[in-house]
PDB file of C-alpha atoms in Angstrom:
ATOM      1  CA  UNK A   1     192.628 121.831  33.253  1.00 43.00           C
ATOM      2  CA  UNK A   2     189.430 122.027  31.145  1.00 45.00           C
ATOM      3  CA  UNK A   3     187.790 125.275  30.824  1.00 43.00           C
ATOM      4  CA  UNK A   4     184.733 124.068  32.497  1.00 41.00           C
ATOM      5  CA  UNK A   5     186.243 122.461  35.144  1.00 36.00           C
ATOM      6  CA  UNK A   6     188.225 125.915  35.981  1.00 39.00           C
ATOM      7  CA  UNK A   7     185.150 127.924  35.434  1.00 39.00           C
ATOM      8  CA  UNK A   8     183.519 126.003  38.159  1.00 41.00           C
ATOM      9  CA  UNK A   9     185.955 126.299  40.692  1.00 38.00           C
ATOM     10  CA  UNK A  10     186.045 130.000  39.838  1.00 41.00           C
ATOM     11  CA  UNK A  11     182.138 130.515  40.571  1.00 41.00           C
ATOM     12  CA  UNK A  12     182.763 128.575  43.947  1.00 39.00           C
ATOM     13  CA  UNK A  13     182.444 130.563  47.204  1.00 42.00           C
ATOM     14  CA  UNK A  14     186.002 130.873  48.852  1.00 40.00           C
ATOM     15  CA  UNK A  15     184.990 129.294  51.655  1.00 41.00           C
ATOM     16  CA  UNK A  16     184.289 125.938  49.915  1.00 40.00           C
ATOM     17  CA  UNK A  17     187.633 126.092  48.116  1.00 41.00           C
ATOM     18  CA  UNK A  18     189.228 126.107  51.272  1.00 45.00           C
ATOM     19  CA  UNK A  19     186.646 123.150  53.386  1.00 57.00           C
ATOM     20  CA  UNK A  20     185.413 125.251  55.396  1.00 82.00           C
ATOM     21  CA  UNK A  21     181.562 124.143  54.993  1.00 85.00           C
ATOM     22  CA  UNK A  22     180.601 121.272  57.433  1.00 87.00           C
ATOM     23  CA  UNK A  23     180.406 117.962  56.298  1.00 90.00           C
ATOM     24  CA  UNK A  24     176.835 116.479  55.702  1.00 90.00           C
ATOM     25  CA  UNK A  25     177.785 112.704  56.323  1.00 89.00           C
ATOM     26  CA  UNK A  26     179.748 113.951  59.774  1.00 89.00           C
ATOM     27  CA  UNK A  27     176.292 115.688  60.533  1.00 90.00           C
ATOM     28  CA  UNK A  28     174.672 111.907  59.441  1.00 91.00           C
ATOM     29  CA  UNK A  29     177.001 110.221  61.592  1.00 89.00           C
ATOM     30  CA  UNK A  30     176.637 111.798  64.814  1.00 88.00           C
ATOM     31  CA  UNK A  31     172.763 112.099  64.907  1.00 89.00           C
ATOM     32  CA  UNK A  32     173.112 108.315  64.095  1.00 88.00           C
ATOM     33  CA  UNK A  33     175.227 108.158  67.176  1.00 87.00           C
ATOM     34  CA  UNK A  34     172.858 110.026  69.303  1.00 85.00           C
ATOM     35  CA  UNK A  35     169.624 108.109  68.210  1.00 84.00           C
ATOM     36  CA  UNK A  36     171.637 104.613  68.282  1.00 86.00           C
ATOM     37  CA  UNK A  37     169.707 103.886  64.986  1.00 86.00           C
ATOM     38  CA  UNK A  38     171.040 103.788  61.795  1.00 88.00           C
ATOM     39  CA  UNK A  39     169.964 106.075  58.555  1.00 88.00           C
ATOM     40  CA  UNK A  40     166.439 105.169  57.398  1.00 87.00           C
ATOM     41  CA  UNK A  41     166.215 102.569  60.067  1.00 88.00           C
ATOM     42  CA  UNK A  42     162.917 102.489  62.802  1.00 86.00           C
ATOM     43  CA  UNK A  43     164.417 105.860  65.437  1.00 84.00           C
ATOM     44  CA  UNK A  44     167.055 107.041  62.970  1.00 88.00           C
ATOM     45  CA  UNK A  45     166.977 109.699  60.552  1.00 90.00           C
ATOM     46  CA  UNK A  46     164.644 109.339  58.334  1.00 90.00           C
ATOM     47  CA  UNK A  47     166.496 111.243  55.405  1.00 90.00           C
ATOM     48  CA  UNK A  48     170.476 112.011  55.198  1.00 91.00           C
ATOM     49  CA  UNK A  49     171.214 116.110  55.568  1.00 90.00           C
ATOM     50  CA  UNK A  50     170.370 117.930  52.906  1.00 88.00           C
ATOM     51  CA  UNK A  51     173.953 117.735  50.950  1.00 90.00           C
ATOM     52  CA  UNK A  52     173.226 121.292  49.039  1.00 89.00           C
ATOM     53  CA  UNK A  53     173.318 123.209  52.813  1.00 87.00           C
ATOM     54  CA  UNK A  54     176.786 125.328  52.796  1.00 89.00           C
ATOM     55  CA  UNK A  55     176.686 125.476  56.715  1.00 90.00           C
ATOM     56  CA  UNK A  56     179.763 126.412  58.121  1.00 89.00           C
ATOM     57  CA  UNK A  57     182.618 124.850  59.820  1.00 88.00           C
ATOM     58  CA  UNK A  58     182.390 124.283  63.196  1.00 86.00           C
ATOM     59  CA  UNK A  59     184.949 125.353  65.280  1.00 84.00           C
ATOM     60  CA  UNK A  60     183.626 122.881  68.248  1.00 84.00           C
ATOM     61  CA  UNK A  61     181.722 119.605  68.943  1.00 86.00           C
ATOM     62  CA  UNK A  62     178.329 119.461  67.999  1.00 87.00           C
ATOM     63  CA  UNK A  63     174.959 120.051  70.153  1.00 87.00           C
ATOM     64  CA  UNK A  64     172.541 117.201  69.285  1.00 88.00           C
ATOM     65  CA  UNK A  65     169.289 116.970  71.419  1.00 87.00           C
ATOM     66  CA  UNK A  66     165.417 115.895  71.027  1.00 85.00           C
ATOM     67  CA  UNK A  67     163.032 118.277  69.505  1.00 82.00           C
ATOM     68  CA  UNK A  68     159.223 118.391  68.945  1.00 76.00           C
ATOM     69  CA  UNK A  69     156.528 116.624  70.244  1.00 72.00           C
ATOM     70  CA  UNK A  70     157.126 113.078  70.739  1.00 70.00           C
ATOM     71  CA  UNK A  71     160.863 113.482  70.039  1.00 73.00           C
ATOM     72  CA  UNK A  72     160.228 112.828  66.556  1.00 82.00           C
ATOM     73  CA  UNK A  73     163.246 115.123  65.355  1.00 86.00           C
ATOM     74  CA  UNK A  74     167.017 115.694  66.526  1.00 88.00           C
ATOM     75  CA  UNK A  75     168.092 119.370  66.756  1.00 88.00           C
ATOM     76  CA  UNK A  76     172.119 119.506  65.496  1.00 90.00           C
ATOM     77  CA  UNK A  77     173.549 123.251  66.819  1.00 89.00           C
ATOM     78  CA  UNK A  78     176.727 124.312  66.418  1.00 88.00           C
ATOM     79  CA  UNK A  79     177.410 126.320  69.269  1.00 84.00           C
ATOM     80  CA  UNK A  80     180.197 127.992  68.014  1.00 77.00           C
ATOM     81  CA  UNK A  81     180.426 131.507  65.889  1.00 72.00           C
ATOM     82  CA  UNK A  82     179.148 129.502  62.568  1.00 69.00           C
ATOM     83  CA  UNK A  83     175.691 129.481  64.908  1.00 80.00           C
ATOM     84  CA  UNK A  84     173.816 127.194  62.906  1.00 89.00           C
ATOM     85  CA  UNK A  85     170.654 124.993  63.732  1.00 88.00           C
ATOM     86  CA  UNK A  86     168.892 122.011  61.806  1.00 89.00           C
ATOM     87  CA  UNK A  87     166.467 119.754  62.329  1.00 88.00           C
ATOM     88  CA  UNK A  88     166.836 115.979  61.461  1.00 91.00           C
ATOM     89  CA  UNK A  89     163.324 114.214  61.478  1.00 90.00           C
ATOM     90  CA  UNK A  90     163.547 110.688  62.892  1.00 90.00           C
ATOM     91  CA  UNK A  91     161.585 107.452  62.001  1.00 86.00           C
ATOM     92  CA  UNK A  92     159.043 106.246  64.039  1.00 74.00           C
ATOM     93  CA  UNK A  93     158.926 103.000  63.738  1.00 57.00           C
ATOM     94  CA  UNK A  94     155.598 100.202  63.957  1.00 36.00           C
ATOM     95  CA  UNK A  95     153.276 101.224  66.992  1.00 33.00           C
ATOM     96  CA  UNK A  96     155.559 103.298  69.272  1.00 39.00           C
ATOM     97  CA  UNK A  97     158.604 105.581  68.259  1.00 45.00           C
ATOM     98  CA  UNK A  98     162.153 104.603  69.591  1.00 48.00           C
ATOM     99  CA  UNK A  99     163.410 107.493  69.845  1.00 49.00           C
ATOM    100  CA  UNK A 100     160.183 109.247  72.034  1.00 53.00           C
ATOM    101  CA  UNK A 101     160.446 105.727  74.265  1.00 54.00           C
ATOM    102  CA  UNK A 102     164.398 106.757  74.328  1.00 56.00           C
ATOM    103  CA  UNK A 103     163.574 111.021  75.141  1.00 54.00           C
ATOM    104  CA  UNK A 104     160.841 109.419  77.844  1.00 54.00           C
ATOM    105  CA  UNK A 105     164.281 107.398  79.149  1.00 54.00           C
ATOM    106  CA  UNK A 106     166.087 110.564  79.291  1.00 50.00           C
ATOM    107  CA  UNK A 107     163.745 112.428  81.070  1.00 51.00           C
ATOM    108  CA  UNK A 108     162.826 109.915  83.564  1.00 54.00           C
ATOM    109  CA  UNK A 109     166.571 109.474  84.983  1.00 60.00           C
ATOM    110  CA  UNK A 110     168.843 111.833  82.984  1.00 72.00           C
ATOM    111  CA  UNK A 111     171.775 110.081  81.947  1.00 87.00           C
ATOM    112  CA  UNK A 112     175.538 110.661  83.705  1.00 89.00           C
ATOM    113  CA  UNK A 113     178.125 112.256  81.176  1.00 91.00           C
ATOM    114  CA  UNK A 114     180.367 113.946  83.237  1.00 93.00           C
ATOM    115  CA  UNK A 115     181.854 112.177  86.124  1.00 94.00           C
ATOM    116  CA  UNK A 116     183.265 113.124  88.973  1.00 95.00           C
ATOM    117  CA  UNK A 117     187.198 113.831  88.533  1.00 96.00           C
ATOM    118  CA  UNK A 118     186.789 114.275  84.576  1.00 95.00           C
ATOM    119  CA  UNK A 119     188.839 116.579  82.836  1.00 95.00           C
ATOM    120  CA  UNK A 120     186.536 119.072  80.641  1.00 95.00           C
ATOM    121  CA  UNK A 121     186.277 122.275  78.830  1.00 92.00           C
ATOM    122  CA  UNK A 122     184.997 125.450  80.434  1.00 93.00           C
ATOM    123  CA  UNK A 123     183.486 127.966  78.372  1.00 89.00           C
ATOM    124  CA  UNK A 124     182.233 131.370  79.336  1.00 89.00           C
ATOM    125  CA  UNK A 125     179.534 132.739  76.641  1.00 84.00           C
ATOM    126  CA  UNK A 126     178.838 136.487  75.558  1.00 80.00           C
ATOM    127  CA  UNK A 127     177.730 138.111  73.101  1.00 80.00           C
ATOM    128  CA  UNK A 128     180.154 137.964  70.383  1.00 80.00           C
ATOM    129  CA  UNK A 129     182.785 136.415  72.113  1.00 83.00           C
ATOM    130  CA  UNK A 130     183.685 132.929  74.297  1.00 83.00           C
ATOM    131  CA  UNK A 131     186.984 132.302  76.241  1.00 88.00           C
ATOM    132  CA  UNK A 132     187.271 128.822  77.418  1.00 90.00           C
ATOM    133  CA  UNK A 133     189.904 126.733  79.624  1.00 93.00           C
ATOM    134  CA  UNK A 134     190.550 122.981  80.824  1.00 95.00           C
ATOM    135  CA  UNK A 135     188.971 122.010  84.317  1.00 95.00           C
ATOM    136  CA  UNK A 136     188.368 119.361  86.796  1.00 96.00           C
ATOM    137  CA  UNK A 137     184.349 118.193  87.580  1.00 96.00           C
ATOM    138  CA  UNK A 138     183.825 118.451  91.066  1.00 96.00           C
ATOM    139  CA  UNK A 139     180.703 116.312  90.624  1.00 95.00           C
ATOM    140  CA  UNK A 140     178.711 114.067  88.145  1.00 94.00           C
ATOM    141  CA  UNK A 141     176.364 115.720  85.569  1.00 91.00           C
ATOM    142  CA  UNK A 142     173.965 114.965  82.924  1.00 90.00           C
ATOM    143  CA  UNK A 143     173.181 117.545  79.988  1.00 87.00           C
ATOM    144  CA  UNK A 144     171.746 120.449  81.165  1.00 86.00           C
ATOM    145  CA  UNK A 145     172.530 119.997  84.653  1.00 88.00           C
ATOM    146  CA  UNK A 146     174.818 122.810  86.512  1.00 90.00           C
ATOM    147  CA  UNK A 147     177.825 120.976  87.995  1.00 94.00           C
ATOM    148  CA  UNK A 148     180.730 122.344  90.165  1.00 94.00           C
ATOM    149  CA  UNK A 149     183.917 123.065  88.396  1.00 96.00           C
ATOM    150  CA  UNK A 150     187.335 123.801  89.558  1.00 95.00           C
ATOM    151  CA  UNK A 151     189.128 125.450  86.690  1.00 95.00           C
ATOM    152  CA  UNK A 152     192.763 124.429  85.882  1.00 93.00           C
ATOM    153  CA  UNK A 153     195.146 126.034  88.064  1.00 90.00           C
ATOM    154  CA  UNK A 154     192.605 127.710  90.324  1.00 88.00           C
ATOM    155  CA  UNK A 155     191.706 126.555  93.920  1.00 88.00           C
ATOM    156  CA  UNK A 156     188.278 128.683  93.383  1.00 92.00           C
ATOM    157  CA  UNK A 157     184.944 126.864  92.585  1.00 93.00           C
ATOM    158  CA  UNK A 158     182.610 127.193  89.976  1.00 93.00           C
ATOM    159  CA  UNK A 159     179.238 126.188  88.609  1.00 93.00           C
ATOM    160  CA  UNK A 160     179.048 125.676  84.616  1.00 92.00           C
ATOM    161  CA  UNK A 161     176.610 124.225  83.042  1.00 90.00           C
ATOM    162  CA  UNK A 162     176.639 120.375  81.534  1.00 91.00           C
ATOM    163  CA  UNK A 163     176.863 120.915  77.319  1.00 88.00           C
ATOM    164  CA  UNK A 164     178.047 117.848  75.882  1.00 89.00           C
ATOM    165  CA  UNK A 165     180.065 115.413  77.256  1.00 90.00           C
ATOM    166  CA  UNK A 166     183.454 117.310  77.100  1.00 91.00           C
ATOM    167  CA  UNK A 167     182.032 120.831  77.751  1.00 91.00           C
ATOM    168  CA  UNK A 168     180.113 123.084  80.065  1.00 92.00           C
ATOM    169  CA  UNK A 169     179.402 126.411  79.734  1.00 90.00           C
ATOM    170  CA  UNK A 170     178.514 129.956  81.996  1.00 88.00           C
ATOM    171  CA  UNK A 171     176.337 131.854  79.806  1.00 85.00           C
ATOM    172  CA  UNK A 172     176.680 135.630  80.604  1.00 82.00           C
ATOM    173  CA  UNK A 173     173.497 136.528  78.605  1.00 64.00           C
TER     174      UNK A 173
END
């Protein structure tokens, strides 16, 4: 191994020895997902992340939601321990921007991602701490919405609030 080559690897942080850093063009991919426009296209990113970020793995499926006025950026979370934010800024296209005329959508008639019968995760949030288990929706949901849950193995009802897709969560504070 050249000298350099080990001298670089030995002035790496451990944790990006081992992969633990998240992955830029996963972060790229998903807001591209969410916008439904591709990178440097009219209501996509406008720019790919920043590759020299060292956020951390996460642990569970990222948060992605409009920001700022107009709904001219996407806000990426990780809502897991890492606890990381950033900010993607979006194009706006000719005369009116996609992605607002897509938040405007959203707002007008939010949009069904849990249904009725779906198998999801349950997660109950503290500070410093999160225990989570499988459960059945009791009722359709968009994000943000509070939905009724029964958890797995539990005849007792819940309400948990809509995440993402897969997840909803009971803050406790």
């Amino acid at each position: 191994m050249p000298i350099a080559l080990a001298a670089n690897l030995l002035a790496m942080p451990v944790a990006a020895q081992q992969g633990q850093f998240a992955d830029p063009s996963a972060i790229d991919a998903e807001v591209a997902a969410f916008t439904g426009a591709g990178l440097g296209t009219p209501g996509g990113a406008r720019h790919p992340v920043d590759r020299r970020l060292r956020l951390a793995h996460c642990q569970q499926p990222l948060e992605l939601a409009w920001h700022g006025r107009g709904a001219d950026m996407v806000r990426v979370e990780c809502p897991s321990g890492a606890g990381w934010r950033v900010f993607v800024p979006v194009n706006a296209g000719s005369t009116t921007a996609p992605s607002a005329a897509m938040a405007a959508a959203a707002r007008a008639e939010p949009q069904v991602v849990v249904e009725r019968g779906q198998v999801m995760t349950i997660t109950v949030e503290g500070r410093g701490f999160a225990v989570s288990q499988q459960g059945e929706a009791l009722e359709n949901g968009a994000i943000g919405s509070w939905i009724r849950i029964r958890p797995e193995g539990n005849r007792e009802v819940i309400r948990a609030q809509v995440r993402t897709p897969q997840r909803a969560v009971i803050p406790l504070g």
